[in-house]
Short mmCIF file of C-alpha atoms (C1' of nucleotides) in Angstrom, two decimals:
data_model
loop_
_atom_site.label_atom_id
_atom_site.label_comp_id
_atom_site.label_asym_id
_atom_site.label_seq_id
_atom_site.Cartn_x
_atom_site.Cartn_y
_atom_site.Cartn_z
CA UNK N 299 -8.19 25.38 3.20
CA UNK N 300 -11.70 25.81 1.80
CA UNK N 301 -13.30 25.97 4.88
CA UNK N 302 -12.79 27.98 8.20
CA UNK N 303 -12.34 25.03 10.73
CA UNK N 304 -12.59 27.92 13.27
CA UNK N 305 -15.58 28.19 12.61
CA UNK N 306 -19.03 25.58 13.90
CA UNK N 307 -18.54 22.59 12.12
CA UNK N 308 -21.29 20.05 11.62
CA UNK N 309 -20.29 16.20 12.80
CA UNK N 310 -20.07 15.29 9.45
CA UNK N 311 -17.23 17.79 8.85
CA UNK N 312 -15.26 17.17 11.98
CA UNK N 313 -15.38 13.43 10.75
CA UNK N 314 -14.30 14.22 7.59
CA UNK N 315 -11.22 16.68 8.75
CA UNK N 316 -10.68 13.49 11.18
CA UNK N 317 -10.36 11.32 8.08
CA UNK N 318 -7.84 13.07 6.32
CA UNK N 319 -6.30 14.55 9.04
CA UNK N 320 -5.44 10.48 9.85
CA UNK N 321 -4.74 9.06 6.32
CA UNK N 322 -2.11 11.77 5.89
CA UNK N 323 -0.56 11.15 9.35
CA UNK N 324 -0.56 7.09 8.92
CA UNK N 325 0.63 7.93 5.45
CA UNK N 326 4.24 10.48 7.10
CA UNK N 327 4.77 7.15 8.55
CA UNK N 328 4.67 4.58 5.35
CA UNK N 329 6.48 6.86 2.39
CA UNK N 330 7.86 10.46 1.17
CA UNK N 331 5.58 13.44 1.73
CA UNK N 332 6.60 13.53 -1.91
CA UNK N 333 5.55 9.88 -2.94
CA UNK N 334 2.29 10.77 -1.38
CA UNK N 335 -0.90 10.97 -3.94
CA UNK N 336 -3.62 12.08 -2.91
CA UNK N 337 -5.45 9.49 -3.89
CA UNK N 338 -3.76 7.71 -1.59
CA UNK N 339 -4.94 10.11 0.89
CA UNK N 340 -8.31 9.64 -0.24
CA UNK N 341 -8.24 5.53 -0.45
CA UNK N 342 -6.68 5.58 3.37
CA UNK N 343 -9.14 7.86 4.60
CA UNK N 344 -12.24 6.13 2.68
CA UNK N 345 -13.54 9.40 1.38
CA UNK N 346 -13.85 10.04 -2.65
CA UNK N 347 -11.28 12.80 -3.94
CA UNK N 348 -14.27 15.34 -4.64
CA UNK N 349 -14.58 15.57 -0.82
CA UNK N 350 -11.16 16.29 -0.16
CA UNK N 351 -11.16 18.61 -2.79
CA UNK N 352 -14.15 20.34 -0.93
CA UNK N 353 -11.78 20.75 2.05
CA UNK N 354 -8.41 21.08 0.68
CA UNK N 355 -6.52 22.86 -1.62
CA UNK N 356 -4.03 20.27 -2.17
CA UNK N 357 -2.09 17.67 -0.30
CA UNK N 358 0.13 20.59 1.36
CA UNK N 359 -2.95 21.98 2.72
CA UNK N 360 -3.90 19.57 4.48
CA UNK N 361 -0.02 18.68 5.78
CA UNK N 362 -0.59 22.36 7.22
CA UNK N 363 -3.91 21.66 9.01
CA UNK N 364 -2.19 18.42 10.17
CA UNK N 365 0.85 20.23 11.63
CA UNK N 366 -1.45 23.28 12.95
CA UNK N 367 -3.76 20.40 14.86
CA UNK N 368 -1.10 18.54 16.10
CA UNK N 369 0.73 21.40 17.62
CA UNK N 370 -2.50 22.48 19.32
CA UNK N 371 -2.96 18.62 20.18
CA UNK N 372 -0.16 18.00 21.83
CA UNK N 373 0.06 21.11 24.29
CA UNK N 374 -3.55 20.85 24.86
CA UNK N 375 -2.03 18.82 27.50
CA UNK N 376 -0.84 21.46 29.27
CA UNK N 377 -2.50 22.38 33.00
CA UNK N 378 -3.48 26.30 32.40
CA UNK N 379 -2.43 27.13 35.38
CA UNK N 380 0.02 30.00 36.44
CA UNK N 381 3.52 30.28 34.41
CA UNK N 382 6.46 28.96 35.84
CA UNK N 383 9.37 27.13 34.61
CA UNK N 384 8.44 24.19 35.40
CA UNK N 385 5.39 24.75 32.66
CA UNK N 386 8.09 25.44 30.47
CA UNK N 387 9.89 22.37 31.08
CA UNK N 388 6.65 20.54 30.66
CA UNK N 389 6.01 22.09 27.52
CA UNK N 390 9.60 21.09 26.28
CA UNK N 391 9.33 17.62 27.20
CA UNK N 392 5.55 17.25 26.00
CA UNK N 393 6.82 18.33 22.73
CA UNK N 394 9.53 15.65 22.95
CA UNK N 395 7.22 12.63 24.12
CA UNK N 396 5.55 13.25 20.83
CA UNK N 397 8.39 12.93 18.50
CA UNK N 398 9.67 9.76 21.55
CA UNK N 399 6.13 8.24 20.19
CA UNK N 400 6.67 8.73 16.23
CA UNK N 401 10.12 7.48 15.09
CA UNK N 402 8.35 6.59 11.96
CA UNK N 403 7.03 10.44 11.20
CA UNK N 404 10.37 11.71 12.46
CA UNK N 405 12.79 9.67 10.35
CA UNK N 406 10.41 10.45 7.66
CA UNK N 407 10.67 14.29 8.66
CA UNK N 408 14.18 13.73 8.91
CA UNK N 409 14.94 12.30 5.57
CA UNK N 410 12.78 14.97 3.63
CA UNK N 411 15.30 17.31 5.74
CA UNK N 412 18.29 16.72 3.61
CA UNK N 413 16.21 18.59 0.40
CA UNK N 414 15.00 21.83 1.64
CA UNK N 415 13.98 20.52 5.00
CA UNK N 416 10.41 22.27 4.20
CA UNK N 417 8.77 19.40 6.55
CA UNK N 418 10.55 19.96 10.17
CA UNK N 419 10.14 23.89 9.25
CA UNK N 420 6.76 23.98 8.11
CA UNK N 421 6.13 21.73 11.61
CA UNK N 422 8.45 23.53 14.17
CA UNK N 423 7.00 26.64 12.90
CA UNK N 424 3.28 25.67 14.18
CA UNK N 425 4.91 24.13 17.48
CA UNK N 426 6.52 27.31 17.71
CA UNK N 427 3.15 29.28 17.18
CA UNK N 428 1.29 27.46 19.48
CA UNK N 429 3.81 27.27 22.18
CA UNK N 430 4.36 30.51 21.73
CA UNK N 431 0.29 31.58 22.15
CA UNK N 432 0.52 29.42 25.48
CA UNK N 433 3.85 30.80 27.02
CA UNK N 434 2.27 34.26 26.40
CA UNK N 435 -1.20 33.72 28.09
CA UNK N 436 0.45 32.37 30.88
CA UNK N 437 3.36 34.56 31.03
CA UNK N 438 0.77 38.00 30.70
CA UNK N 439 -0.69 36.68 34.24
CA UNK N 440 2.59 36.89 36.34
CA UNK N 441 3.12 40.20 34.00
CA UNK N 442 6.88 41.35 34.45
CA UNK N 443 7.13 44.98 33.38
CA UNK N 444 11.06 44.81 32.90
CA UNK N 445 10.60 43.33 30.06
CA UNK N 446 7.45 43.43 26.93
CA UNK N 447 5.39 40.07 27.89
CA UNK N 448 5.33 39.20 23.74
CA UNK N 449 8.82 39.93 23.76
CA UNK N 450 9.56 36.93 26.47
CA UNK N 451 6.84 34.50 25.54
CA UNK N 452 8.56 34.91 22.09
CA UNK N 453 11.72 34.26 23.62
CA UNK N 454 10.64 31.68 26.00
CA UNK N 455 8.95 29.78 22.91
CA UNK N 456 12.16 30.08 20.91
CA UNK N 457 13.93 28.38 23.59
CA UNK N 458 11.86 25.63 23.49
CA UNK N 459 11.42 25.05 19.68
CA UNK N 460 15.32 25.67 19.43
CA UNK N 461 16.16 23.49 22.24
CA UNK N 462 13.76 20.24 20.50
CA UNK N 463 15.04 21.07 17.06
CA UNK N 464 19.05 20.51 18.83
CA UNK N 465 17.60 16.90 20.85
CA UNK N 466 16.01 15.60 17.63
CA UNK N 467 18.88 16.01 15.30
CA UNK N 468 21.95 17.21 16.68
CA UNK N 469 21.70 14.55 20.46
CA UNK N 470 19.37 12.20 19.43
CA UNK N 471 20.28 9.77 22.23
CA UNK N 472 20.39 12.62 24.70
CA UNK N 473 18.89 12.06 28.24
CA UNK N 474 15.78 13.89 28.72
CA UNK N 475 16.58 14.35 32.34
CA UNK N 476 19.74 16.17 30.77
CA UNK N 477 18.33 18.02 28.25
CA UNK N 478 16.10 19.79 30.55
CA UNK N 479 19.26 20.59 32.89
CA UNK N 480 20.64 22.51 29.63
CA UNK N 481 17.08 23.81 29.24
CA UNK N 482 17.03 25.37 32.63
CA UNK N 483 20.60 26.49 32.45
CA UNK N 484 19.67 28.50 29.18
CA UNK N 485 16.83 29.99 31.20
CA UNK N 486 18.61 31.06 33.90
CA UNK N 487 21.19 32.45 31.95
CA UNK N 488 23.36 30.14 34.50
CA UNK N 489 26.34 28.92 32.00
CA UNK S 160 -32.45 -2.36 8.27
CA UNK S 161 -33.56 0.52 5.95
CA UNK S 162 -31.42 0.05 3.50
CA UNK S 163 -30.15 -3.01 1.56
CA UNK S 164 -26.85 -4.14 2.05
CA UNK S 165 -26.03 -7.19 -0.85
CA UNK S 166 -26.71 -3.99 -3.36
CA UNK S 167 -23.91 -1.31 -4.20
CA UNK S 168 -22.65 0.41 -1.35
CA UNK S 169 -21.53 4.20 -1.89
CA UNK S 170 -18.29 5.03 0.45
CA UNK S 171 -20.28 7.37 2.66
CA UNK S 172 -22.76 4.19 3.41
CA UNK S 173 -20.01 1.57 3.62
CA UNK S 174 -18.54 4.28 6.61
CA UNK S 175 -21.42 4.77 8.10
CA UNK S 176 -22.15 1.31 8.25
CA UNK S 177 -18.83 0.35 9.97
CA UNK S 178 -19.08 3.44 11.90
CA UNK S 179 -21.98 1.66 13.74
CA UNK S 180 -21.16 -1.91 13.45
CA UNK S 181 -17.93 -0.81 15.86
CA UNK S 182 -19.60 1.44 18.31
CA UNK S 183 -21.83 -2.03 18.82
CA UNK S 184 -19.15 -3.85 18.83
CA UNK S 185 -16.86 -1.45 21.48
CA UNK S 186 -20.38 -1.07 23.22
CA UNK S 187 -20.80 -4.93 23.80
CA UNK S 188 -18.05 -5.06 25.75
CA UNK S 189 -18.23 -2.44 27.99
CA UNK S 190 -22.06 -2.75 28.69
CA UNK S 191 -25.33 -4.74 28.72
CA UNK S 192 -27.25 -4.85 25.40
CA UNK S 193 -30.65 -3.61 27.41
CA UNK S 194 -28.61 -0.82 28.51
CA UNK S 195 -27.35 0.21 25.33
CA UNK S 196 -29.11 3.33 23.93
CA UNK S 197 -29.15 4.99 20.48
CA UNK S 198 -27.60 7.77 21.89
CA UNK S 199 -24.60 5.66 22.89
CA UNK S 200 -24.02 4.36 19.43
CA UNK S 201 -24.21 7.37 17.89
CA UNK S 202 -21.93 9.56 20.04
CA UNK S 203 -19.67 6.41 19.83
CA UNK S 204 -19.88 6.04 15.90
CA UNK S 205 -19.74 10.47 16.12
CA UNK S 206 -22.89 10.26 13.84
CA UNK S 207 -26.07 12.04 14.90
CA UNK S 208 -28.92 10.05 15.37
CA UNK S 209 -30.85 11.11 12.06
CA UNK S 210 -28.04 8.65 10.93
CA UNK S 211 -28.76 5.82 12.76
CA UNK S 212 -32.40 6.22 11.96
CA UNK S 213 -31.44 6.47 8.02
CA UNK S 214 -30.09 2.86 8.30
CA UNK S 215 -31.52 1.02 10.90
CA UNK S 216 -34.97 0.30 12.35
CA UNK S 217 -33.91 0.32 16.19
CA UNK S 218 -30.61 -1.23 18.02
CA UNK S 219 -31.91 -4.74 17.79
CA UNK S 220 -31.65 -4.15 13.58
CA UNK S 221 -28.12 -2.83 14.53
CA UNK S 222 -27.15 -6.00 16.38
CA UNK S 223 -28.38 -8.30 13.58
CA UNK S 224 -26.67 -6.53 11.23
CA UNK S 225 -23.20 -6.69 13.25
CA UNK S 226 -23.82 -10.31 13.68
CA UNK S 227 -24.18 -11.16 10.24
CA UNK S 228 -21.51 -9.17 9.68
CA UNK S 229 -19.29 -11.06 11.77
CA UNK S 230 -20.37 -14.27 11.01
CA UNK S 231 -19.09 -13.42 7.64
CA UNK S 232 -16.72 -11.81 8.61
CA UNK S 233 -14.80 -14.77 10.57
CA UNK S 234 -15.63 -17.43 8.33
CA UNK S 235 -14.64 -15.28 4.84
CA UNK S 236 -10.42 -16.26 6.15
CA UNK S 237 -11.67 -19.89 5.57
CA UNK S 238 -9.38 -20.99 1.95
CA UNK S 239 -12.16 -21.77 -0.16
CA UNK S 240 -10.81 -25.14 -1.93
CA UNK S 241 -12.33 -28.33 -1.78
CA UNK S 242 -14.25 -29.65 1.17
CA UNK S 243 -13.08 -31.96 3.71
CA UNK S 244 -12.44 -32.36 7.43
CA UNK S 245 -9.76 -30.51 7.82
CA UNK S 246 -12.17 -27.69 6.47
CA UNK S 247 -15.01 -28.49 9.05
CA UNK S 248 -12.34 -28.60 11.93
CA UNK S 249 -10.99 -24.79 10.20
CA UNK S 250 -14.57 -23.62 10.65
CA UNK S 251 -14.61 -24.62 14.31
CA UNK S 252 -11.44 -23.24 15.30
CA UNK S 253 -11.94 -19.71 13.56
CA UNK S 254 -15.05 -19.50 15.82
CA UNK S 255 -13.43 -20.49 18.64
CA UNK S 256 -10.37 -18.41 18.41
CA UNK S 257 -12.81 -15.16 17.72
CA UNK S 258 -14.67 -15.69 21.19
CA UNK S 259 -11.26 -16.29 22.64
CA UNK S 260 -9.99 -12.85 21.06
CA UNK S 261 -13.44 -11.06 22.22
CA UNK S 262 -13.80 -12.47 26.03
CA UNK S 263 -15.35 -9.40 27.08
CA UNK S 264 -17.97 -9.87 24.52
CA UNK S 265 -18.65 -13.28 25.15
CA UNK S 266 -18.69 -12.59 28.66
CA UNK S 267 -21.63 -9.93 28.39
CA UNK S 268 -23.36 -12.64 26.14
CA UNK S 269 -23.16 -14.94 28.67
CA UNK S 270 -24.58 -12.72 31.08
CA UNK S 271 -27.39 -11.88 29.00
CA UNK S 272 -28.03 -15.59 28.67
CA UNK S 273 -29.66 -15.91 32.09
CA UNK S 274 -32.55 -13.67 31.22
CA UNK S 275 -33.89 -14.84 27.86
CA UNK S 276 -31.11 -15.96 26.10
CA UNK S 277 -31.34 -14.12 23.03
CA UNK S 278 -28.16 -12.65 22.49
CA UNK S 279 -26.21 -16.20 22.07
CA UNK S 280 -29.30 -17.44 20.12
CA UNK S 281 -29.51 -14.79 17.94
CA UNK S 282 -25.49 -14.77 16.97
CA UNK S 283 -25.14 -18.79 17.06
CA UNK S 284 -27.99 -18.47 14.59
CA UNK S 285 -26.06 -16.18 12.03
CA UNK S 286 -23.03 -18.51 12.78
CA UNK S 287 -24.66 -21.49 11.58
CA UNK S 288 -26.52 -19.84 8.65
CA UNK S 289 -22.97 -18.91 7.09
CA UNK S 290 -21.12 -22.10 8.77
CA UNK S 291 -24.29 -23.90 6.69
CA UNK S 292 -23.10 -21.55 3.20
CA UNK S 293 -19.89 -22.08 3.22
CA UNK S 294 -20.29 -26.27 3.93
CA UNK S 295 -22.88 -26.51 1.56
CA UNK S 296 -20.39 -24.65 -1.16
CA UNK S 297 -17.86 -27.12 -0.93
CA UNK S 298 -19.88 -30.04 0.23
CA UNK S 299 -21.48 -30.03 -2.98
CA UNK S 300 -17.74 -30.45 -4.93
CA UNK S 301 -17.36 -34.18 -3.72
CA UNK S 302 -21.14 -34.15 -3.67
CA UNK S 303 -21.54 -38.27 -1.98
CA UNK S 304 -25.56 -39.40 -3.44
CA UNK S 305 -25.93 -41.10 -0.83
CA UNK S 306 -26.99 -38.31 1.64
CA UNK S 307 -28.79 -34.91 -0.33
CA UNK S 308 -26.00 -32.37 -0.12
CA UNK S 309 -28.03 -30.19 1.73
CA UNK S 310 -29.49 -32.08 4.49
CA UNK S 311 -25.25 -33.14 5.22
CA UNK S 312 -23.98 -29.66 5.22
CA UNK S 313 -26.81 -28.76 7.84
CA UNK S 314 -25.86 -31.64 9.55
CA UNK S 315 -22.25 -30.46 9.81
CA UNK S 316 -22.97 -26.92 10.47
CA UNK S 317 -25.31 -27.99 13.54
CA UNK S 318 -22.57 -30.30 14.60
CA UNK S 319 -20.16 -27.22 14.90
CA UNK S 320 -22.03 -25.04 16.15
CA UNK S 321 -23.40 -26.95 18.69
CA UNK S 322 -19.74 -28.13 19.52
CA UNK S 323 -18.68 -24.53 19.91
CA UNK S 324 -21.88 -24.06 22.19
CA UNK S 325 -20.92 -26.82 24.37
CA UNK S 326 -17.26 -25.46 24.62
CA UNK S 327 -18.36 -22.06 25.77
CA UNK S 328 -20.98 -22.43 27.87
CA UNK S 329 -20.01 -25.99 29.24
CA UNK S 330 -16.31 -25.94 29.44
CA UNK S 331 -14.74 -23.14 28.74
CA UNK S 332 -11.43 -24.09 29.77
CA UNK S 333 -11.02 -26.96 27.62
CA UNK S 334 -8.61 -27.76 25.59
CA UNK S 335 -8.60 -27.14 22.06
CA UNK S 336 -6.72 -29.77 21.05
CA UNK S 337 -9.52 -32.18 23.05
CA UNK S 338 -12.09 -30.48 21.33
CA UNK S 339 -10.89 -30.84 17.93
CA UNK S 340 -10.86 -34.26 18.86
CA UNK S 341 -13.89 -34.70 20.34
CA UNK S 342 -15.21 -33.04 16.95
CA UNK S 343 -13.30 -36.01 14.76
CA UNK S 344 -14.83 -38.72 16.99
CA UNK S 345 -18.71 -37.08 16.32
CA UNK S 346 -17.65 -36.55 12.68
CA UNK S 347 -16.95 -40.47 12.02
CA UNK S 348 -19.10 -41.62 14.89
CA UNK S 349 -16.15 -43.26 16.53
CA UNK S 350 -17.58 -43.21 19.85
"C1'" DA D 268 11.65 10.42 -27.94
"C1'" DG D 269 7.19 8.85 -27.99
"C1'" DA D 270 3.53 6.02 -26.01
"C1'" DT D 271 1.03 4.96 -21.87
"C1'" DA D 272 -0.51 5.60 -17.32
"C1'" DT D 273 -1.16 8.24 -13.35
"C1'" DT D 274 -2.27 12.32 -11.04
"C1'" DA D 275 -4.13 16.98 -10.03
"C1'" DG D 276 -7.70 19.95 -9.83
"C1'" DC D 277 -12.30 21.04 -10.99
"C1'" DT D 278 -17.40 20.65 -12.18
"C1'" DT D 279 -22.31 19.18 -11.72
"C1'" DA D 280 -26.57 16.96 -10.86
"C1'" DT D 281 -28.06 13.77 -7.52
"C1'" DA D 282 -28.02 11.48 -3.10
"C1'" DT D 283 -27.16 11.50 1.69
"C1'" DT D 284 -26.42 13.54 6.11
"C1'" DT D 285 -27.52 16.92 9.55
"C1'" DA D 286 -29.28 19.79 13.59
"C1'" DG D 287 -32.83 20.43 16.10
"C1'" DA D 288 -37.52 20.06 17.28
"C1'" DC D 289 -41.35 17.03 18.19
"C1'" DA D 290 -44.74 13.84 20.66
"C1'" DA D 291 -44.96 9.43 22.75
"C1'" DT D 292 -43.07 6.15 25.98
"C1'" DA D 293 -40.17 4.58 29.31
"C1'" DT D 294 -37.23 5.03 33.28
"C1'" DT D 295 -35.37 7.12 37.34
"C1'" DT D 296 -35.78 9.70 41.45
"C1'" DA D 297 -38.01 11.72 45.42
"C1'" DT I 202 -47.16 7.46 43.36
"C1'" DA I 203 -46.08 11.66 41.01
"C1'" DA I 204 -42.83 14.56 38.95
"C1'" DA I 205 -38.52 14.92 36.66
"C1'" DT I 206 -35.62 13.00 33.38
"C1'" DA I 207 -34.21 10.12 29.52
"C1'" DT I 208 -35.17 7.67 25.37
"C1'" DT I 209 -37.37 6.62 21.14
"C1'" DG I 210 -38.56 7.23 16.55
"C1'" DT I 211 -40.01 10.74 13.03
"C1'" DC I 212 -39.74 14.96 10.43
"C1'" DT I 213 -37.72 18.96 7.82
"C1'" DA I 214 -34.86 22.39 5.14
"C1'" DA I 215 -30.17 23.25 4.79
"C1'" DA I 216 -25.54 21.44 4.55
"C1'" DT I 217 -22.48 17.90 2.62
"C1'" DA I 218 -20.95 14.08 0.14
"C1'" DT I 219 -21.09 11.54 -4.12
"C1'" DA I 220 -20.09 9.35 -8.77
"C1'" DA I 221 -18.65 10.28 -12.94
"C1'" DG I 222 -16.13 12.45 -16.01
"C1'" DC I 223 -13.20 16.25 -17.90
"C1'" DT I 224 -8.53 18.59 -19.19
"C1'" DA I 225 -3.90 19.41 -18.43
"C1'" DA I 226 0.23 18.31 -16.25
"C1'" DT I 227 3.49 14.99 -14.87
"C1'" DA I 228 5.51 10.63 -14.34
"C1'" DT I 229 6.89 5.88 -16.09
"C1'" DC I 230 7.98 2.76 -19.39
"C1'" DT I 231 9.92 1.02 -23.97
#
DNA sequence: AGATATTAGCTTATATTTAGACAATATTTA
DNA sequence: TAAATATTGTCTAAATATAAGCTAATATCT
């Protein structure tokens, strides 16, 4: 990334991260990460390749800023209240609505698996992050000193990610209502 | 407007335009023209007012613009071949089918029609300047001497529009089957 | 294999957009 | 009605986007 979207952004560059940000996600649904040009990226987003060259390293770049804003899109959902399991759960299935709304990205994320599956990782490994960040800030609230808080959230987190990562391509057609049984079970350590 | 819009467009403008001519649009429906402010189209269109001030002279320019656009816009999926009534009858039912696709629009039109009027009058006259283009285009293929080209595409354009006009604001639940009819009868003065 | 076309990155001078402040009106509220 | 609030339209220097065009790498075709 050539810029620190941390950072204050003007509108102008939130529009233009918007643009991109799009293109490449309506493009996961049409063809191959692979087949993807970024020129197509450009054409889709209606921006000339200079500009995405004035964000972007290259087309991976942005596939990471893509992933990192989705992960943090889709928990932003979350209430921040207090930590509980049920925030957990919610998490879990939050994470699964998403993929429930985007057959076309999964199968896409899917196919690309069978090569070096870089796309699920390079994906489950932002969900993970973010999860991950909001288990912890929770979790340090209710603070359990048996146990280092990082050390759960990180579990907790891994949990989650590991549990999606089993529904999307191991049980496919799994119940949600049952997957979050097996979800609590794991939890519980009740097996 | 500011700016000229038949000349070449770079991307940025051609986005910024749209960018505006769809917060109008989105705006229309949801509220009054009068109650419309800059501000509103610019944090809809996410472009700071500077922006809107770069392109257009005030909201009314905006609206102009959008209805031109339109206009255009609706008519341009008419096949451009040779004229005849089956072409007239096209024009008609493109415009009706777009007010029948944007009933929230028309509806706020309507409503602004008790006051002055000037929302319908300003559109309808758009309408019949590019119904009265594209007629005139393909009127003057099978150009007929007996009638100057121009005064019988005016005369058709007028007819349409004030057809449509009639089947809004008069009887909007007609039929559109009837009014195509109706249309024929005027056409050949078969009354 | 060799010809042809597409793509990836990058550069630069020019054009456009931007935040924020401003005074002048208009509108709302008390 | 008067004061508070919102809106308009303009202005600037700084930030960004832009077209055009370049080379090298890669793909596609014959």
């Amino acid at each position: 990334m050539k810029i620190d979207v941390t950072k204050h952004l003007t509108m102008g560059a939130k529009r233009t991260l918007k643009a991109f940000r799009v293109a490449m996600f309506e493009l996961l649904r049409e063809k191959d990460f692979d087949k993807i040009t970024v020129n197509d990226i450009c054409q889709k987003g209606e921006y000339p390749r200079a500009t995405f060259y004035n964000y972007f390293d290259d087309k991976l770049d942005l596939l990471k800023y893509l992933w990192s804003y989705i992960a943090k899109d889709i928990l932003s959902q979350l209430p921040d209240d207090k930590q509980n399991d049920a925030n957990l759960i919610k998490i879990f299935n939050l994470l699964v609505q998403f993929f429930h709304e985007n057959t076309a990205l999964l199968a896409n994320i899917k196919q690309s698996n069978g090569a070096d599956s870089h796309l699920w990782h390079n994906l489950a490994g932002y969900l993970k992050h973010e999860a991950n960040r909001i288990v912890y800030q929770n979790c340090s609230i209710d603070s359990k000193p048996s146990i280092p808080a990082k050390l759960l959230s990180r579990f907790y987190s891994d949990l989650i990610i590991g549990m999606l990562e089993w529904c999307l391509f191991e049980e496919p057609n799994i119940q949600l209502k049952i997957a979050d049984e097996y979800l609590l079970k794991l939890l519980h350590n009740d097996l």
